[in-house]
C-alpha positions as CSV (number, residue, x, y, z in Angstrom):
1,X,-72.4,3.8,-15.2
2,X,-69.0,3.9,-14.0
3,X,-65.6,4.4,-16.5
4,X,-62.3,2.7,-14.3
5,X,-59.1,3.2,-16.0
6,X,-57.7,-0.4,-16.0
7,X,-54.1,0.4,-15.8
8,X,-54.6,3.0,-13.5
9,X,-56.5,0.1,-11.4
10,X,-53.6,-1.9,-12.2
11,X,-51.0,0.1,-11.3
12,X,-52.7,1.4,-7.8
13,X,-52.5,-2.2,-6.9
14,X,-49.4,-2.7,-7.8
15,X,-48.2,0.0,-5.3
16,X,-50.4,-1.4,-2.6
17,X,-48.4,-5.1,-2.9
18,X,-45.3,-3.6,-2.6
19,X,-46.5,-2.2,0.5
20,X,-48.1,-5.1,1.8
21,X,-45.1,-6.9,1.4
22,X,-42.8,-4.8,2.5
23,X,-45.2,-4.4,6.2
24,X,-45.4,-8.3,5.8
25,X,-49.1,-8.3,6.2
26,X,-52.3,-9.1,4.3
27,X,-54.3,-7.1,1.9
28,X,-58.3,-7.6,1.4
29,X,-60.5,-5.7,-0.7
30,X,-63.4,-3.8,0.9
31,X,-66.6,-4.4,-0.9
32,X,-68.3,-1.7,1.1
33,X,-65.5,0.9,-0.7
34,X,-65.7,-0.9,-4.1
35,X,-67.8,-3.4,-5.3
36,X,-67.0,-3.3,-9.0
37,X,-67.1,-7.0,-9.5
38,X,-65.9,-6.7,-13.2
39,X,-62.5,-5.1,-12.2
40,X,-61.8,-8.1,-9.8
41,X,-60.3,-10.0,-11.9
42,X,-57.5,-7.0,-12.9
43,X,-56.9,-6.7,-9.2
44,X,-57.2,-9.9,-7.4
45,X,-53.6,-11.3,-8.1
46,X,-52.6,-8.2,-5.7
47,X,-55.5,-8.8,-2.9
48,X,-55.2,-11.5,-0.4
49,X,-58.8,-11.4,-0.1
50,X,-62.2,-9.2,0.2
51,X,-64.2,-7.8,3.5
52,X,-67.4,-8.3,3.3
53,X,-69.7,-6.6,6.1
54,X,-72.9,-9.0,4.9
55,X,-74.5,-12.1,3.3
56,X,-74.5,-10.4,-0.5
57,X,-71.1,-8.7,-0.3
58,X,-70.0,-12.8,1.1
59,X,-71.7,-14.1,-1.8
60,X,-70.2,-11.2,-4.2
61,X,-66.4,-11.8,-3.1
62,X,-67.2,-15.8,-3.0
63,X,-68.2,-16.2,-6.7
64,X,-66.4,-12.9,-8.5
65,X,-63.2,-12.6,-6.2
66,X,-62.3,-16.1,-5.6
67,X,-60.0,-15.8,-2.3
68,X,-59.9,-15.5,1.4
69,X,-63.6,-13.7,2.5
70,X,-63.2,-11.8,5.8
């Protein structure tokens, strides 16, 4: 079992979109790094997508996550 602070999720994502739009370049998720599945929907308005290295992690980011799969 894992405890993620929500608004510390929130607000680590936040940071990241302003740099990604400030660089002018995309950000995806690596499900390798972090797979929480129930926390996508708290960070996915930030991601441009998710990195999946295999079939599962494909089929993770295609059902929970929603966006571009890389």
């Amino acid at each position: 079992m894992f405890v993620i602070s929500i608004a510390a999720l929130k607000r680590n994502t936040a940071i990241l979109r302003e740099v990604k739009e400030a660089a002018g370049c995309h950000l995806v998720l690596a499900l390798k790094g972090f797979s929480c599945w129930k926390a996508f929907p708290h960070i996915a308005g930030d991601l441009d997508g998710c990195c999946a290295s295999g079939l599962w992690e494909a089929l993770l980011a295609r059902d929970h996550f929603g966006k571009h799969v890389v």
